[in-house]
Amino acid sequence: MFSWTLCVLLLLLLLGYLLLHLTRSSYFLDELHFVLTQLRNRRSTMKYIKTNYTILDKFLDAVKTHPDKPFILFREQTFTYQEADALSSRAARVLLQSGQLREGDTVALMLANEPMFVWLWLGLVKIGCSAAFLNYNIRSKSLLHCFHRTSAKTLVAAVELQDAVEEVLPSLLEQQVRVYLLTDTCQITGVESFKDKMSRVSPEPLAKDLRSHLTLQSPATYIYTSGTTAAMITHGKLWAMSFLQHLSGVNSRDVFYVSLPLYHSTGFISVTGAIERGITVALRSKFSTSQFWEDCRKYNVTVIQYIGETMRYLCNTPRKLDDRNHRVRLAIGNGIRADVWREFNNRFGNIDIKEFYGATEGNLLLMNYFGKVGAVGRLGVLTKMLSSYAVIKYDLDKEEPLRDLSGFCIEADKGEPGLLVSKITARTPFSGYAGDLQQSEKKKLHNVFEKGDMFFNTGDLLSIDADNFIYFQDRVGDTFRWKGENVATTEVADVITLADCIREANVYGVKVAGHEGRTGMAAVTLRDGNKFNSTALYRHVENLLPAYARPRFVRIQNSLATTGTYKLKKAELVQEGFDPNLISDPLYFLDEKKKNYVPLTVDIFNDVTSGQIKI
């Protein structure tokens, strides 16, 4: 009732406003279509909330509607919706028969892109449980920390990750964690095989009573957003995220190509979005520039997903005569630079690029539904009526929003970069991070525009131009993004200070020409009486940090600058970057070929910035 009333009021308003505004904005009809699609999705979500209808329920309805339609295409295999249902029921029974799982429990999954990832998640929801998606690049203490964040008592891992599992196995067994490897046999004490058990259990549907306690407020999954910080994704939020394909114009005849990691929200919601649309997913284990277009042709792909890096990689490949020989009509993703956007369209054809902005744990979504190169969205008249976000003035030196004499935040001027914030309400909630109340609170801003209000702090700087288009500018605070991964500076600093020669570390991200995001750099001080042991530090970060989180540059300082409240200063360090022409402190570069941090010379600097040295 609420949604229909809102639609009627909106349409009445439009009738009186349409003629006037159409003469002033050529974007109005696109905005109208986008807003009406959002309203329809909200209406659907309200209906789902009342009936506790989950993505799993949508999948099971699709099984009934088109059981023989291909759901997952993987290598040379095709799995129909009906086959996926049977396989996920088998996976669910194996986990259920362990006797260790109870309703509402969480199971940690550690595997790359493969159909089993999907079967396991569907199976867990079938028995009323949730999954925690572990980044398979992490190791040792970081892996244990991530595992325990969600209080999981079961781990399921791919066989190729056996070494990573064995490294932490004593700690897991000590805490009575049940560990499975996705193999038919396993000789490791304390580890069970999984696939052979699947072949011995029934593929029949499971009783719905097993998940009768689930609501749309129940956890569906936990996704790690930066390092070891796990965002709780409820079934309701998963619905909102899964509508992205609908908003982008995906239809029931499309084939969606997924090559980004399923442990990330971008990859995972491509699968759940496909379920919402009832379409086919062509799944690849890992992104490959050489096989990307071959896969698109092989599977008759019509929609691709991207992040900025993957689009740049594709544009950097040698030109071929068949660059435009494909059926791709739509690309959905985020982080594409304007120059790469233009080059991609010029080279591979007039593919409709739907650039969006959103955070896994966030409570807002922006989408560029106009095709405006470089923008992530537009704050039009209708959008303003339905949205509750703002771009506010931000002090980069103090790393906090600017406030007026009354203590309230100030909206940024047109063209001025400011902090994007979004109001936290019942309709736009922020669920926080699992097991980390302090980090959850840090993402909340209070008394933003009036006393008692509360906003989600995205940690990102955006700007709005004179035509109300919104552009991403930079990331601030304690995280940066590199190689498609979020990196938590405090967690990297904690690892670095465990090295024998390092006393303190201030980690931050620096821009490198020709690359999206920022790569890691650490300003460090040395322990008394110690020299910088470059080889030891290299081995240390190689053992304890995934490749994307290892600082590429190190700056040796006598002391680390702090604010009046003893917070480490980063702004000036970020601005100075890693240029030896400007910095007198000793600088070092992570050389993977030499497996060492080598002195950063002017020649190395020039080779890095020109692209001669790949990082």
PDB file of C-alpha atoms in Angstrom, residues 230-482:
ATOM      1  CA  ALA A 230      33.758  -8.662   8.256  1.00  0.00           C
ATOM      2  CA  ALA A 231      30.551  -6.934   7.173  1.00  0.00           C
ATOM      3  CA  MET A 232      27.342  -8.748   8.050  1.00  0.00           C
ATOM      4  CA  ILE A 233      25.027  -9.005   5.037  1.00  0.00           C
ATOM      5  CA  THR A 234      21.464  -9.764   6.065  1.00  0.00           C
ATOM      6  CA  HIS A 235      19.002 -11.482   3.754  1.00  0.00           C
ATOM      7  CA  GLY A 236      17.238  -8.138   3.372  1.00  0.00           C
ATOM      8  CA  LYS A 237      20.416  -6.317   2.402  1.00  0.00           C
ATOM      9  CA  LEU A 238      21.312  -9.116   0.020  1.00  0.00           C
ATOM     10  CA  TRP A 239      18.013  -8.508  -1.753  1.00  0.00           C
ATOM     11  CA  ALA A 240      18.815  -4.800  -2.096  1.00  0.00           C
ATOM     12  CA  MET A 241      22.274  -5.597  -3.487  1.00  0.00           C
ATOM     13  CA  SER A 242      20.903  -8.236  -5.852  1.00  0.00           C
ATOM     14  CA  PHE A 243      18.574  -5.746  -7.539  1.00  0.00           C
ATOM     15  CA  LEU A 244      21.639  -4.099  -9.117  1.00  0.00           C
ATOM     16  CA  GLN A 245      21.246  -6.134 -12.308  1.00  0.00           C
ATOM     17  CA  HIS A 246      17.584  -5.162 -12.574  1.00  0.00           C
ATOM     18  CA  LEU A 247      18.496  -1.490 -12.182  1.00  0.00           C
ATOM     19  CA  SER A 248      21.151  -1.887 -14.872  1.00  0.00           C
ATOM     20  CA  GLY A 249      18.794  -3.340 -17.466  1.00  0.00           C
ATOM     21  CA  VAL A 250      19.662  -7.052 -17.317  1.00  0.00           C
ATOM     22  CA  ASN A 251      16.835  -9.221 -18.700  1.00  0.00           C
ATOM     23  CA  SER A 252      15.905 -12.903 -18.524  1.00  0.00           C
ATOM     24  CA  ARG A 253      17.649 -13.727 -21.826  1.00  0.00           C
ATOM     25  CA  ASP A 254      21.093 -12.482 -20.731  1.00  0.00           C
ATOM     26  CA  VAL A 255      24.193 -14.520 -19.936  1.00  0.00           C
ATOM     27  CA  PHE A 256      26.277 -12.895 -17.180  1.00  0.00           C
ATOM     28  CA  TYR A 257      30.061 -13.391 -17.096  1.00  0.00           C
ATOM     29  CA  VAL A 258      31.592 -13.549 -13.597  1.00  0.00           C
ATOM     30  CA  SER A 259      35.378 -13.567 -13.290  1.00  0.00           C
ATOM     31  CA  LEU A 260      35.828 -11.494 -10.114  1.00  0.00           C
ATOM     32  CA  PRO A 261      36.217 -13.340  -6.779  1.00  0.00           C
ATOM     33  CA  LEU A 262      32.997 -14.666  -5.291  1.00  0.00           C
ATOM     34  CA  TYR A 263      34.367 -13.902  -1.818  1.00  0.00           C
ATOM     35  CA  HIS A 264      33.906 -10.220  -2.700  1.00  0.00           C
ATOM     36  CA  SER A 265      30.475  -8.631  -2.810  1.00  0.00           C
ATOM     37  CA  THR A 266      30.874  -7.584  -6.473  1.00  0.00           C
ATOM     38  CA  GLY A 267      31.365 -11.181  -7.553  1.00  0.00           C
ATOM     39  CA  PHE A 268      28.848 -12.750  -5.195  1.00  0.00           C
ATOM     40  CA  ILE A 269      25.931 -10.423  -5.940  1.00  0.00           C
ATOM     41  CA  SER A 270      26.467 -11.125  -9.621  1.00  0.00           C
ATOM     42  CA  VAL A 271      25.318 -14.678  -8.831  1.00  0.00           C
ATOM     43  CA  THR A 272      22.471 -13.668  -6.512  1.00  0.00           C
ATOM     44  CA  GLY A 273      21.462 -10.976  -9.014  1.00  0.00           C
ATOM     45  CA  ALA A 274      21.374 -13.663 -11.692  1.00  0.00           C
ATOM     46  CA  ILE A 275      19.030 -15.676  -9.477  1.00  0.00           C
ATOM     47  CA  GLU A 276      16.790 -12.612  -9.110  1.00  0.00           C
ATOM     48  CA  ARG A 277      16.739 -12.253 -12.919  1.00  0.00           C
ATOM     49  CA  GLY A 278      16.500 -16.023 -13.539  1.00  0.00           C
ATOM     50  CA  ILE A 279      19.468 -16.001 -15.922  1.00  0.00           C
ATOM     51  CA  THR A 280      22.621 -17.961 -16.699  1.00  0.00           C
ATOM     52  CA  VAL A 281      26.034 -17.277 -15.153  1.00  0.00           C
ATOM     53  CA  ALA A 282      29.253 -18.044 -17.010  1.00  0.00           C
ATOM     54  CA  LEU A 283      31.736 -18.498 -14.160  1.00  0.00           C
ATOM     55  CA  ARG A 284      35.507 -18.317 -14.461  1.00  0.00           C
ATOM     56  CA  SER A 285      37.897 -19.366 -11.686  1.00  0.00           C
ATOM     57  CA  LYS A 286      40.005 -16.210 -12.065  1.00  0.00           C
ATOM     58  CA  PHE A 287      40.077 -13.152 -14.316  1.00  0.00           C
ATOM     59  CA  SER A 288      42.255 -13.639 -17.394  1.00  0.00           C
ATOM     60  CA  THR A 289      42.972 -10.955 -19.980  1.00  0.00           C
ATOM     61  CA  SER A 290      43.960 -13.539 -22.595  1.00  0.00           C
ATOM     62  CA  GLN A 291      40.803 -15.633 -22.151  1.00  0.00           C
ATOM     63  CA  PHE A 292      38.255 -12.906 -21.400  1.00  0.00           C
ATOM     64  CA  TRP A 293      36.867 -12.364 -24.892  1.00  0.00           C
ATOM     65  CA  GLU A 294      37.339 -16.028 -25.811  1.00  0.00           C
ATOM     66  CA  ASP A 295      35.068 -16.895 -22.888  1.00  0.00           C
ATOM     67  CA  CYS A 296      32.552 -14.258 -23.936  1.00  0.00           C
ATOM     68  CA  ARG A 297      32.358 -15.812 -27.393  1.00  0.00           C
ATOM     69  CA  LYS A 298      32.344 -19.386 -26.063  1.00  0.00           C
ATOM     70  CA  TYR A 299      29.449 -18.828 -23.657  1.00  0.00           C
ATOM     71  CA  ASN A 300      27.539 -16.208 -25.742  1.00  0.00           C
ATOM     72  CA  VAL A 301      27.961 -13.698 -22.920  1.00  0.00           C
ATOM     73  CA  THR A 302      25.830 -10.554 -23.106  1.00  0.00           C
ATOM     74  CA  VAL A 303      26.659  -8.890 -19.753  1.00  0.00           C
ATOM     75  CA  ILE A 304      30.055  -8.553 -18.062  1.00  0.00           C
ATOM     76  CA  GLN A 305      31.083  -7.291 -14.651  1.00  0.00           C
ATOM     77  CA  TYR A 306      34.204  -5.246 -14.046  1.00  0.00           C
ATOM     78  CA  ILE A 307      36.357  -3.257 -11.709  1.00  0.00           C
ATOM     79  CA  GLY A 308      38.575  -0.463 -12.988  1.00  0.00           C
ATOM     80  CA  GLU A 309      41.688  -2.613 -13.065  1.00  0.00           C
ATOM     81  CA  THR A 310      40.154  -5.330 -15.262  1.00  0.00           C
ATOM     82  CA  MET A 311      38.977  -2.809 -17.857  1.00  0.00           C
ATOM     83  CA  ARG A 312      42.479  -1.293 -17.985  1.00  0.00           C
ATOM     84  CA  TYR A 313      44.048  -4.732 -18.355  1.00  0.00           C
ATOM     85  CA  LEU A 314      41.760  -5.486 -21.311  1.00  0.00           C
ATOM     86  CA  CYS A 315      42.605  -2.172 -22.980  1.00  0.00           C
ATOM     87  CA  ASN A 316      46.331  -2.847 -22.520  1.00  0.00           C
ATOM     88  CA  THR A 317      46.247  -6.131 -24.467  1.00  0.00           C
ATOM     89  CA  PRO A 318      47.466  -6.134 -28.102  1.00  0.00           C
ATOM     90  CA  ARG A 319      44.769  -5.188 -30.590  1.00  0.00           C
ATOM     91  CA  LYS A 320      43.131  -8.033 -32.524  1.00  0.00           C
ATOM     92  CA  LEU A 321      40.944  -8.176 -35.610  1.00  0.00           C
ATOM     93  CA  ASP A 322      38.170  -9.848 -33.624  1.00  0.00           C
ATOM     94  CA  ASP A 323      38.080  -7.286 -30.778  1.00  0.00           C
ATOM     95  CA  ARG A 324      34.453  -6.517 -31.637  1.00  0.00           C
ATOM     96  CA  ASN A 325      33.441 -10.090 -32.383  1.00  0.00           C
ATOM     97  CA  HIS A 326      31.247 -10.703 -29.342  1.00  0.00           C
ATOM     98  CA  ARG A 327      27.655 -10.279 -28.105  1.00  0.00           C
ATOM     99  CA  VAL A 328      28.395  -8.226 -24.992  1.00  0.00           C
ATOM    100  CA  ARG A 329      25.940  -5.330 -24.752  1.00  0.00           C
ATOM    101  CA  LEU A 330      26.265  -4.279 -21.102  1.00  0.00           C
ATOM    102  CA  ALA A 331      29.075  -3.843 -18.546  1.00  0.00           C
ATOM    103  CA  ILE A 332      28.313  -3.339 -14.832  1.00  0.00           C
ATOM    104  CA  GLY A 333      30.960  -2.355 -12.306  1.00  0.00           C
ATOM    105  CA  ASN A 334      32.869   0.369 -10.571  1.00  0.00           C
ATOM    106  CA  GLY A 335      36.193   2.180 -10.586  1.00  0.00           C
ATOM    107  CA  ILE A 336      36.728   2.732 -14.314  1.00  0.00           C
ATOM    108  CA  ARG A 337      38.770   5.802 -15.232  1.00  0.00           C
ATOM    109  CA  ALA A 338      37.364   8.180 -17.845  1.00  0.00           C
ATOM    110  CA  ASP A 339      40.241   7.567 -20.288  1.00  0.00           C
ATOM    111  CA  VAL A 340      39.861   3.786 -19.976  1.00  0.00           C
ATOM    112  CA  TRP A 341      36.085   4.119 -20.443  1.00  0.00           C
ATOM    113  CA  ARG A 342      36.568   5.915 -23.762  1.00  0.00           C
ATOM    114  CA  GLU A 343      39.285   3.533 -24.951  1.00  0.00           C
ATOM    115  CA  PHE A 344      37.195   0.484 -24.028  1.00  0.00           C
ATOM    116  CA  ASN A 345      34.209   1.698 -26.060  1.00  0.00           C
ATOM    117  CA  ASN A 346      36.357   2.814 -28.986  1.00  0.00           C
ATOM    118  CA  ARG A 347      38.081  -0.546 -29.179  1.00  0.00           C
ATOM    119  CA  PHE A 348      35.507  -3.148 -28.166  1.00  0.00           C
ATOM    120  CA  GLY A 349      32.314  -1.519 -29.402  1.00  0.00           C
ATOM    121  CA  ASN A 350      29.459   0.538 -28.061  1.00  0.00           C
ATOM    122  CA  ILE A 351      28.940  -1.452 -24.871  1.00  0.00           C
ATOM    123  CA  ASP A 352      26.602   0.235 -22.390  1.00  0.00           C
ATOM    124  CA  ILE A 353      28.709   0.861 -19.258  1.00  0.00           C
ATOM    125  CA  LYS A 354      26.766   1.114 -16.013  1.00  0.00           C
ATOM    126  CA  GLU A 355      29.208   2.528 -13.474  1.00  0.00           C
ATOM    127  CA  PHE A 356      27.979   2.379  -9.880  1.00  0.00           C
ATOM    128  CA  TYR A 357      29.215   3.323  -6.425  1.00  0.00           C
ATOM    129  CA  GLY A 358      28.534   1.359  -3.276  1.00  0.00           C
ATOM    130  CA  ALA A 359      30.195  -0.207  -0.262  1.00  0.00           C
ATOM    131  CA  THR A 360      29.588  -3.775   0.902  1.00  0.00           C
ATOM    132  CA  GLU A 361      28.692  -2.610   4.396  1.00  0.00           C
ATOM    133  CA  GLY A 362      27.177   0.691   3.252  1.00  0.00           C
ATOM    134  CA  ASN A 363      23.566   1.798   3.020  1.00  0.00           C
ATOM    135  CA  LEU A 364      23.447   3.568  -0.338  1.00  0.00           C
ATOM    136  CA  LEU A 365      23.899   2.894  -4.027  1.00  0.00           C
ATOM    137  CA  LEU A 366      24.754   5.415  -6.729  1.00  0.00           C
ATOM    138  CA  MET A 367      24.496   4.537 -10.401  1.00  0.00           C
ATOM    139  CA  ASN A 368      25.433   6.365 -13.570  1.00  0.00           C
ATOM    140  CA  TYR A 369      22.425   5.411 -15.686  1.00  0.00           C
ATOM    141  CA  PHE A 370      23.129   8.178 -18.248  1.00  0.00           C
ATOM    142  CA  GLY A 371      26.413   6.937 -19.690  1.00  0.00           C
ATOM    143  CA  LYS A 372      28.177  10.111 -18.579  1.00  0.00           C
ATOM    144  CA  VAL A 373      31.859   9.192 -18.866  1.00  0.00           C
ATOM    145  CA  GLY A 374      33.651   9.267 -15.513  1.00  0.00           C
ATOM    146  CA  ALA A 375      30.598   9.795 -13.285  1.00  0.00           C
ATOM    147  CA  VAL A 376      29.271   7.364 -10.671  1.00  0.00           C
ATOM    148  CA  GLY A 377      25.780   8.854 -10.480  1.00  0.00           C
ATOM    149  CA  ARG A 378      23.663  11.957 -10.609  1.00  0.00           C
ATOM    150  CA  LEU A 379      21.761  13.780  -7.890  1.00  0.00           C
ATOM    151  CA  GLY A 380      18.704  14.819  -9.880  1.00  0.00           C
ATOM    152  CA  VAL A 381      15.441  16.317  -8.623  1.00  0.00           C
ATOM    153  CA  LEU A 382      13.660  12.973  -8.271  1.00  0.00           C
ATOM    154  CA  THR A 383      16.687  11.264  -6.779  1.00  0.00           C
ATOM    155  CA  LYS A 384      16.880  13.967  -4.108  1.00  0.00           C
ATOM    156  CA  MET A 385      13.304  13.155  -3.108  1.00  0.00           C
ATOM    157  CA  LEU A 386      14.137   9.499  -2.465  1.00  0.00           C
ATOM    158  CA  SER A 387      17.711   9.690  -1.202  1.00  0.00           C
ATOM    159  CA  SER A 388      19.203  10.585   2.149  1.00  0.00           C
ATOM    160  CA  TYR A 389      22.873  11.086   1.332  1.00  0.00           C
ATOM    161  CA  ALA A 390      25.011  14.192   1.126  1.00  0.00           C
ATOM    162  CA  VAL A 391      28.541  15.345   0.301  1.00  0.00           C
ATOM    163  CA  ILE A 392      29.932  17.386   3.209  1.00  0.00           C
ATOM    164  CA  LYS A 393      33.026  19.541   3.681  1.00  0.00           C
ATOM    165  CA  TYR A 394      36.014  17.615   4.999  1.00  0.00           C
ATOM    166  CA  ASP A 395      39.278  18.679   6.658  1.00  0.00           C
ATOM    167  CA  LEU A 396      42.018  16.499   5.149  1.00  0.00           C
ATOM    168  CA  ASP A 397      44.631  17.497   7.719  1.00  0.00           C
ATOM    169  CA  LYS A 398      42.467  16.739  10.752  1.00  0.00           C
ATOM    170  CA  GLU A 399      40.756  13.847   8.933  1.00  0.00           C
ATOM    171  CA  GLU A 400      37.304  14.890  10.099  1.00  0.00           C
ATOM    172  CA  PRO A 401      34.239  16.745   8.718  1.00  0.00           C
ATOM    173  CA  LEU A 402      34.109  20.516   9.010  1.00  0.00           C
ATOM    174  CA  ARG A 403      31.329  21.839  11.250  1.00  0.00           C
ATOM    175  CA  ASP A 404      29.690  25.224  11.584  1.00  0.00           C
ATOM    176  CA  LEU A 405      29.374  27.293  14.770  1.00  0.00           C
ATOM    177  CA  SER A 406      26.301  25.259  15.738  1.00  0.00           C
ATOM    178  CA  GLY A 407      28.302  22.062  15.510  1.00  0.00           C
ATOM    179  CA  PHE A 408      26.623  20.715  12.360  1.00  0.00           C
ATOM    180  CA  CYS A 409      28.247  19.570   9.132  1.00  0.00           C
ATOM    181  CA  ILE A 410      28.296  21.745   6.014  1.00  0.00           C
ATOM    182  CA  GLU A 411      27.380  20.558   2.532  1.00  0.00           C
ATOM    183  CA  ALA A 412      30.227  20.886   0.033  1.00  0.00           C
ATOM    184  CA  ASP A 413      29.985  23.432  -2.769  1.00  0.00           C
ATOM    185  CA  LYS A 414      29.516  22.377  -6.380  1.00  0.00           C
ATOM    186  CA  GLY A 415      32.797  21.003  -7.693  1.00  0.00           C
ATOM    187  CA  GLU A 416      34.321  20.766  -4.206  1.00  0.00           C
ATOM    188  CA  PRO A 417      35.466  17.307  -3.069  1.00  0.00           C
ATOM    189  CA  GLY A 418      33.728  16.318   0.144  1.00  0.00           C
ATOM    190  CA  LEU A 419      32.949  13.318   2.304  1.00  0.00           C
ATOM    191  CA  LEU A 420      30.002  11.206   1.161  1.00  0.00           C
ATOM    192  CA  VAL A 421      27.669  10.308   4.023  1.00  0.00           C
ATOM    193  CA  SER A 422      24.325   8.516   4.048  1.00  0.00           C
ATOM    194  CA  LYS A 423      21.630   8.718   6.713  1.00  0.00           C
ATOM    195  CA  ILE A 424      21.089   5.587   8.786  1.00  0.00           C
ATOM    196  CA  THR A 425      17.386   4.801   9.014  1.00  0.00           C
ATOM    197  CA  ALA A 426      15.121   1.754   9.250  1.00  0.00           C
ATOM    198  CA  ARG A 427      14.958   1.763   5.431  1.00  0.00           C
ATOM    199  CA  THR A 428      18.699   2.378   5.008  1.00  0.00           C
ATOM    200  CA  PRO A 429      20.314   0.520   7.941  1.00  0.00           C
ATOM    201  CA  PHE A 430      23.952  -0.089   8.750  1.00  0.00           C
ATOM    202  CA  SER A 431      24.425  -3.565  10.237  1.00  0.00           C
ATOM    203  CA  GLY A 432      28.036  -3.031  11.281  1.00  0.00           C
ATOM    204  CA  TYR A 433      30.962  -5.427  11.445  1.00  0.00           C
ATOM    205  CA  ALA A 434      30.961  -8.857  13.023  1.00  0.00           C
ATOM    206  CA  GLY A 435      32.738  -8.930  16.368  1.00  0.00           C
ATOM    207  CA  ASP A 436      34.053  -5.383  16.040  1.00  0.00           C
ATOM    208  CA  LEU A 437      31.880  -2.838  17.830  1.00  0.00           C
ATOM    209  CA  GLN A 438      34.653  -0.229  17.851  1.00  0.00           C
ATOM    210  CA  GLN A 439      35.099  -0.335  14.077  1.00  0.00           C
ATOM    211  CA  SER A 440      31.316  -0.253  13.603  1.00  0.00           C
ATOM    212  CA  GLU A 441      31.052   2.886  15.702  1.00  0.00           C
ATOM    213  CA  LYS A 442      33.866   4.565  13.749  1.00  0.00           C
ATOM    214  CA  LYS A 443      31.703   4.372  10.619  1.00  0.00           C
ATOM    215  CA  LYS A 444      28.892   6.368  12.249  1.00  0.00           C
ATOM    216  CA  LEU A 445      28.687  10.161  12.235  1.00  0.00           C
ATOM    217  CA  HIS A 446      26.361  11.771  14.776  1.00  0.00           C
ATOM    218  CA  ASN A 447      24.581  15.145  14.731  1.00  0.00           C
ATOM    219  CA  VAL A 448      25.391  15.725  11.066  1.00  0.00           C
ATOM    220  CA  PHE A 449      22.582  18.103  10.081  1.00  0.00           C
ATOM    221  CA  GLU A 450      20.435  18.041  13.203  1.00  0.00           C
ATOM    222  CA  LYS A 451      20.729  16.877  16.782  1.00  0.00           C
ATOM    223  CA  GLY A 452      20.272  13.153  17.140  1.00  0.00           C
ATOM    224  CA  ASP A 453      20.665  12.146  13.492  1.00  0.00           C
ATOM    225  CA  MET A 454      23.169   9.486  12.449  1.00  0.00           C
ATOM    226  CA  PHE A 455      24.935   8.952   9.106  1.00  0.00           C
ATOM    227  CA  PHE A 456      27.129   6.247   7.611  1.00  0.00           C
ATOM    228  CA  ASN A 457      30.634   7.539   6.890  1.00  0.00           C
ATOM    229  CA  THR A 458      31.716   6.063   3.547  1.00  0.00           C
ATOM    230  CA  GLY A 459      35.308   7.231   3.994  1.00  0.00           C
ATOM    231  CA  ASP A 460      35.274   8.417   0.377  1.00  0.00           C
ATOM    232  CA  LEU A 461      35.595  11.863  -1.144  1.00  0.00           C
ATOM    233  CA  LEU A 462      33.215  12.664  -4.001  1.00  0.00           C
ATOM    234  CA  SER A 463      32.240  15.851  -5.815  1.00  0.00           C
ATOM    235  CA  ILE A 464      29.092  17.061  -7.570  1.00  0.00           C
ATOM    236  CA  ASP A 465      29.440  19.199 -10.699  1.00  0.00           C
ATOM    237  CA  ALA A 466      27.200  21.983 -12.012  1.00  0.00           C
ATOM    238  CA  ASP A 467      24.998  19.416 -13.824  1.00  0.00           C
ATOM    239  CA  ASN A 468      24.624  17.396 -10.601  1.00  0.00           C
ATOM    240  CA  PHE A 469      26.798  14.507 -11.825  1.00  0.00           C
ATOM    241  CA  ILE A 470      28.702  12.795  -9.024  1.00  0.00           C
ATOM    242  CA  TYR A 471      32.376  11.828  -9.333  1.00  0.00           C
ATOM    243  CA  PHE A 472      34.574   9.699  -7.121  1.00  0.00           C
ATOM    244  CA  GLN A 473      37.693  11.611  -6.029  1.00  0.00           C
ATOM    245  CA  ASP A 474      39.636   9.680  -3.412  1.00  0.00           C
ATOM    246  CA  ARG A 475      39.533   7.526  -0.320  1.00  0.00           C
ATOM    247  CA  VAL A 476      40.387   8.912   3.114  1.00  0.00           C
ATOM    248  CA  GLY A 477      40.973   7.450   6.544  1.00  0.00           C
ATOM    249  CA  ASP A 478      42.358   4.063   7.412  1.00  0.00           C
ATOM    250  CA  THR A 479      41.859   2.112   4.168  1.00  0.00           C
ATOM    251  CA  PHE A 480      42.956   2.322   0.565  1.00  0.00           C
ATOM    252  CA  ARG A 481      42.214   0.172  -2.482  1.00  0.00           C
ATOM    253  CA  TRP A 482      44.781  -1.678  -4.580  1.00  0.00           C
TER     254      TRP A 482
END
